[in-house]
Coordinates of C-alpha atoms and ligand atoms in Angstrom, one line a residue:
M9 CA -15.5 -16.6 -16.9
K10 CA -11.9 -15.7 -15.8
K11 CA -10.2 -18.7 -14.3
Y12 CA -10.0 -17.3 -10.8
L13 CA -13.8 -16.9 -10.7
K14 CA -15.3 -20.3 -10.2
E15 CA -18.8 -21.8 -10.1
I16 CA -18.9 -24.3 -7.3
N17 CA -22.4 -25.9 -6.4
G18 CA -24.3 -23.0 -8.0
E19 CA -22.2 -20.3 -6.1
T20 CA -19.6 -18.0 -7.4
W21 CA -16.2 -17.9 -5.7
L22 CA -13.0 -15.9 -6.1
V23 CA -10.2 -18.3 -5.7
E24 CA -6.9 -16.6 -5.0
D25 CA -4.1 -18.9 -5.9
E26 CA -1.8 -17.8 -3.2
R27 CA 0.7 -20.7 -3.2
D28 CA 1.0 -24.3 -4.2
N29 CA -0.3 -25.6 -1.0
M30 CA -2.8 -22.8 -0.1
K31 CA -5.7 -21.2 -2.0
L32 CA -8.0 -18.6 -0.5
Y33 CA -11.8 -18.8 -1.4
Y34 CA -14.1 -15.8 -1.2
R35 CA -17.9 -16.5 -1.7
I36 CA -19.2 -13.7 -4.0
K37 CA -22.6 -12.2 -4.2
E38 CA -22.0 -10.5 -7.5
V39 CA -19.3 -9.7 -9.9
I40 CA -20.0 -6.0 -10.3
S41 CA -17.5 -5.4 -13.1
S42 CA -15.0 -7.5 -14.9
K43 CA -12.6 -5.8 -17.3
E44 CA -9.0 -6.1 -18.6
S45 CA -6.6 -3.3 -19.3
T46 CA -3.2 -3.5 -21.1
F47 CA -1.6 -4.2 -17.7
Q48 CA -3.9 -6.5 -15.9
K49 CA -7.3 -8.0 -15.3
V50 CA -9.4 -5.7 -13.2
D51 CA -12.4 -7.0 -11.3
I52 CA -14.8 -5.4 -8.7
I53 CA -16.7 -8.0 -6.7
D54 CA -19.2 -7.9 -3.9
S55 CA -18.3 -10.6 -1.5
Y56 CA -20.4 -12.0 1.4
D57 CA -18.0 -11.3 4.2
F58 CA -15.6 -8.6 2.9
G59 CA -18.0 -6.4 1.1
R60 CA -16.9 -4.8 -2.2
C61 CA -13.4 -5.7 -3.2
L62 CA -10.8 -4.7 -5.8
V63 CA -9.1 -7.8 -7.5
L64 CA -6.3 -7.5 -9.9
D65 CA -5.1 -10.5 -11.8
G66 CA -7.2 -12.6 -9.4
V67 CA -5.3 -11.2 -6.4
M68 CA -7.3 -9.5 -3.6
Q69 CA -6.1 -5.8 -3.4
T70 CA -8.4 -4.1 -1.0
T71 CA -11.7 -4.8 0.7
E72 CA -14.4 -2.7 2.4
L73 CA -14.0 -4.9 5.5
D74 CA -10.4 -4.3 6.2
G75 CA -8.8 -2.0 3.5
Y76 CA -8.7 0.9 6.0
I77 CA -6.2 -0.9 8.2
Y78 CA -3.6 -1.0 5.4
N79 CA -4.4 2.4 4.0
E80 CA -4.2 4.1 7.4
M81 CA -0.9 2.4 8.4
I82 CA 0.9 3.2 5.2
S83 CA -0.1 6.8 5.2
H84 CA -0.4 8.2 8.7
I85 CA 2.9 6.9 10.0
P86 CA 5.1 8.9 7.6
V87 CA 3.0 12.0 7.8
V88 CA 3.3 12.0 11.7
T89 CA 7.0 11.2 11.6
H90 CA 8.0 14.0 9.2
K91 CA 8.3 17.4 10.9
K92 CA 6.9 19.5 8.1
P93 CA 5.5 17.5 5.1
E94 CA 4.1 19.3 2.2
K95 CA 4.6 17.4 -0.9
V96 CA 3.7 13.7 -1.0
L97 CA 4.1 11.2 -3.9
V98 CA 2.1 8.0 -4.0
I99 CA 3.3 5.3 -6.4
G100 CA 0.4 2.9 -7.3
G101 CA -2.5 3.3 -5.0
G102 CA -5.1 2.8 -7.6
D103 CA -8.0 2.2 -5.3
C104 CA -7.4 5.8 -3.9
G105 CA -7.6 4.6 -0.3
V106 CA -4.2 6.0 0.6
V107 CA -4.8 9.5 -1.0
N108 CA -8.1 9.4 0.9
E109 CA -6.2 9.1 4.1
L110 CA -3.6 11.8 3.2
I111 CA -6.2 14.5 2.5
K112 CA -7.1 14.4 6.2
Y113 CA -3.9 16.4 6.8
K114 CA -4.4 20.1 6.1
E115 CA -0.6 20.7 6.2
L116 CA -0.2 18.7 3.0
K117 CA 0.0 21.0 0.0
A118 CA 0.3 18.6 -2.9
I119 CA -0.3 15.0 -3.3
D120 CA 0.8 13.4 -6.7
M121 CA -0.5 9.8 -7.2
V122 CA 1.3 8.0 -10.0
E123 CA -0.6 5.0 -11.1
I124 CA 0.2 2.9 -14.1
D125 CA -3.4 1.8 -14.8
R126 CA -6.1 4.3 -15.3
L127 CA -8.8 1.6 -15.3
V128 CA -8.1 0.7 -11.6
V129 CA -8.7 4.3 -10.6
E130 CA -11.9 4.7 -12.7
E131 CA -13.3 1.4 -11.4
S132 CA -12.5 2.1 -7.8
I133 CA -14.0 5.6 -7.9
K134 CA -17.1 4.3 -9.6
Y135 CA -17.8 1.1 -7.6
I136 CA -16.0 1.4 -4.3
P137 CA -16.6 4.9 -3.1
S138 CA -16.4 3.8 0.5
I139 CA -12.7 3.4 0.0
A140 CA -11.9 5.8 -2.8
G141 CA -13.9 8.6 -0.9
D142 CA -13.6 12.2 -2.1
A143 CA -9.8 12.2 -2.8
S144 CA -10.3 12.7 -6.6
K145 CA -12.3 15.9 -5.8
D146 CA -9.6 17.4 -3.6
E147 CA -7.6 20.0 -5.5
R148 CA -4.4 19.1 -3.8
V149 CA -4.6 15.6 -5.4
N150 CA -3.0 15.2 -8.9
F151 CA -3.4 11.9 -10.7
V152 CA -0.5 11.0 -13.1
F153 CA -1.0 7.8 -15.3
D154 CA 2.5 6.6 -15.8
D155 CA 4.9 3.8 -14.7
G156 CA 6.2 4.8 -11.3
V157 CA 9.7 3.8 -12.3
N158 CA 9.8 6.3 -15.2
F159 CA 8.2 9.1 -13.2
V160 CA 10.7 9.0 -10.3
K161 CA 13.7 9.3 -12.7
N162 CA 12.6 12.8 -13.6
K163 CA 12.2 14.3 -10.2
Y164 CA 15.1 15.5 -8.0
K165 CA 14.9 16.5 -4.3
Y166 CA 11.3 17.4 -4.7
Y167 CA 9.1 15.3 -2.3
D168 CA 8.9 15.2 1.5
I169 CA 7.3 11.8 1.5
A170 CA 7.0 9.0 -0.9
I171 CA 4.5 6.1 -0.4
V172 CA 4.9 3.0 -2.6
D173 CA 1.3 1.5 -2.5
S174 CA 2.2 -1.3 -4.9
S175 CA 0.7 -4.6 -5.7
D176 CA 2.7 -7.8 -5.1
P177 CA 6.1 -8.2 -6.7
V178 CA 4.7 -10.0 -9.9
G179 CA 3.3 -8.4 -13.1
P180 CA 3.5 -4.5 -13.3
G181 CA 4.4 -4.1 -9.6
E182 CA 7.6 -6.3 -9.8
V183 CA 9.8 -3.3 -10.8
L184 CA 8.7 -1.4 -7.6
F185 CA 10.7 -3.8 -5.5
S186 CA 14.0 -3.3 -7.3
E187 CA 17.1 -1.5 -6.0
D188 CA 17.3 0.7 -9.0
F189 CA 13.8 2.0 -8.2
Y190 CA 14.5 2.6 -4.5
V191 CA 17.6 4.6 -5.5
S192 CA 15.6 6.8 -7.8
L193 CA 13.0 7.2 -5.2
R194 CA 15.5 8.3 -2.6
D195 CA 16.9 10.9 -5.2
C196 CA 13.5 12.4 -5.7
L197 CA 13.2 13.1 -1.9
K198 CA 14.4 16.3 -0.2
D199 CA 17.3 16.0 2.2
D200 CA 14.9 15.3 5.1
G201 CA 12.5 13.2 3.1
M202 CA 11.3 9.6 3.8
M203 CA 9.6 6.7 1.9
V204 CA 7.5 3.9 3.0
C205 CA 6.6 0.7 1.2
Q206 CA 4.5 -2.3 1.9
S207 CA 7.0 -5.1 2.5
Q208 CA 4.8 -8.1 2.3
S209 CA 4.0 -10.9 4.9
P210 CA 6.7 -11.4 7.5
I211 CA 5.6 -15.0 7.7
F212 CA 5.0 -16.2 4.1
Y213 CA 7.3 -13.7 2.3
K214 CA 10.2 -13.1 4.8
D215 CA 12.6 -13.2 1.8
V216 CA 10.8 -10.1 0.2
L217 CA 10.9 -8.3 3.6
K218 CA 14.6 -9.1 4.2
K219 CA 15.6 -8.1 0.6
T220 CA 13.7 -4.8 0.8
R221 CA 15.1 -3.9 4.1
G222 CA 18.7 -4.9 3.0
I223 CA 18.3 -2.6 -0.1
L224 CA 16.9 0.3 1.9
K225 CA 19.6 0.1 4.5
N226 CA 22.2 0.5 1.8
H227 CA 20.6 4.0 0.9
F228 CA 18.9 5.4 4.0
P229 CA 20.3 6.0 7.5
V230 CA 17.0 5.2 9.3
V231 CA 15.1 2.1 8.3
K232 CA 12.2 0.8 10.5
T233 CA 9.8 -2.0 9.8
Y234 CA 6.3 -2.1 11.4
K235 CA 3.4 -4.3 11.3
A236 CA -0.4 -4.5 11.2
T237 CA -3.0 -7.2 10.9
V238 CA -4.9 -7.2 7.6
P239 CA -7.1 -10.3 7.4
S240 CA -7.5 -10.3 3.5
Y241 CA -3.8 -10.5 3.0
P242 CA -2.3 -14.0 3.2
G243 CA -1.1 -14.7 6.6
G244 CA -3.0 -11.8 8.1
M245 CA 0.2 -10.1 9.6
W246 CA 1.5 -7.6 7.2
S247 CA 4.7 -5.5 7.1
F248 CA 5.6 -2.0 6.0
T249 CA 9.1 -0.5 5.9
L250 CA 9.8 3.2 6.4
A251 CA 13.2 4.5 5.2
S252 CA 14.1 8.1 6.1
L253 CA 17.1 10.4 5.4
K254 CA 16.6 12.2 8.7
Y255 CA 13.5 11.7 11.0
D256 CA 12.9 8.7 13.1
P257 CA 9.4 7.6 14.0
K258 CA 10.3 7.4 17.6
D259 CA 10.5 11.2 17.6
G260 CA 7.3 11.7 15.6
D261 CA 4.7 14.2 17.0
I262 CA 1.9 11.8 17.6
Q263 CA -0.4 14.7 18.8
K264 CA -0.8 15.6 15.1
L265 CA -2.2 12.1 14.2
A266 CA -5.6 12.5 12.6
K267 CA -8.5 11.6 14.9
D268 CA -11.0 10.4 12.3
T269 CA -9.3 7.0 11.9
K270 CA -10.7 3.5 12.3
Y271 CA -7.5 1.6 13.1
I272 CA -4.5 3.8 14.0
N273 CA -4.3 5.7 17.2
N274 CA -1.4 7.0 19.5
E275 CA -0.9 3.6 21.1
I276 CA -0.8 1.8 17.8
F277 CA 1.6 4.3 16.4
K278 CA 4.1 3.5 19.2
S279 CA 3.4 -0.3 19.4
C280 CA 3.5 -1.1 15.6
F281 CA 7.3 -0.9 15.6
S282 CA 7.5 -3.8 18.2
L283 CA 8.2 -6.9 16.1
P284 CA 7.8 -10.6 17.2
N285 CA 11.0 -12.5 18.0
F286 CA 10.8 -14.7 14.8
T287 CA 10.9 -11.4 12.7
K288 CA 13.6 -9.9 14.7
K289 CA 15.7 -13.0 14.2
D290 CA 14.9 -13.1 10.5
L291 CA 15.9 -9.4 10.1
E292 CA 19.0 -9.9 12.4
L293 CA 17.6 -7.5 14.9
L294 CA 18.1 -9.9 17.9
Ligands
LIG29 N1 -3.1 -2.0 -1.0 C1 -3.1 -3.0 -1.9 C2 -2.2 -4.1 -1.9 O1 -1.1 -4.0 -1.2 O2 -2.4 -5.2 -2.3 C3 -3.4 -2.5 -3.3 C4 -2.5 -1.5 -3.8 S1 -2.9 -0.6 -5.3 C5 -4.3 -1.3 -5.9 C6 -1.5 -1.2 -6.3 C7 -1.5 -0.5 -7.6 O3 -0.2 -0.4 -8.0 C8 -2.4 -1.1 -8.7 O4 -3.4 -0.3 -9.0 C9 -1.4 -1.2 -9.9 O5 -2.0 -0.9 -11.1 C10 -0.3 -0.2 -9.4 N2 1.0 -0.4 -10.0 C11 1.6 -1.6 -10.3 N3 2.8 -1.4 -10.9 C12 2.9 -0.1 -11.0 C13 4.0 0.7 -11.6 N4 5.1 0.2 -12.1 N5 3.8 2.0 -11.5 C14 2.8 2.6 -11.0 N6 1.7 1.9 -10.5 C15 1.8 0.6 -10.5

């Protein structure tokens, strides 16, 4: 058995090795599938409280209980902020939850999802349809199995929106937090384009959030961090950072926000940009 799947008193647990002084234990009903690709270990588990979950290298990625919170927040905010989005790029996003949100918008004409690991997509579609949904059947969605870093180097002023739905900055996801990558990503956006990334926990990984914002501020005129609570991500409170070449979310047309959502609504769209004082202080916004 993989080292993060542990038998304790006859029960199976996923033990997420979050940090030296904190481990997260999830009691598991069943390990549905346990495989390994050239990039990472890929597990689908059925847990008691979080339902079916995607786990990469022992780290919880998305769960049936709360995955929609993250997926809605990283996708609806840029689509509503952009005045006329048509072409969207998703980097990572293997569980397909993000593209499943994007297809709710008829105005989007093409959605390219560039995922390094085909196995993650296959396993998610097969075993967690409640998250992957019908995105793979939508003709606007085009899957590309490649390293996101390579892919963006060959596109110039092409996309309206880029969404970086990466795993943590370790393993294959590490490069997706580098300045070189963000510069290439900016260059693949049209003159009024924007990007959004998950910028980690503002409590446990404030260094990642600060660094990410610092890099983005060097290359984009509008940089806004927003937050949501995602119980399965360590610390609960999670941050996203939107970097835009023209549009500001404060001018977004919230009337076009999709109605078939479970978390985001007009009030959340406005309030998610309000940050607590400790984060404002960390980000030198106070
Ligand atoms: N929303 C979840 C989270 O924040 O934990 C999960 C995001 S999704 C599962 C992350 C995906 O990024 C994984 O499927 C992983 O294979 C993919 N990924 C990691 N590095 C990548 C790279 N360099 N290029 C493209 N995709 C990458």
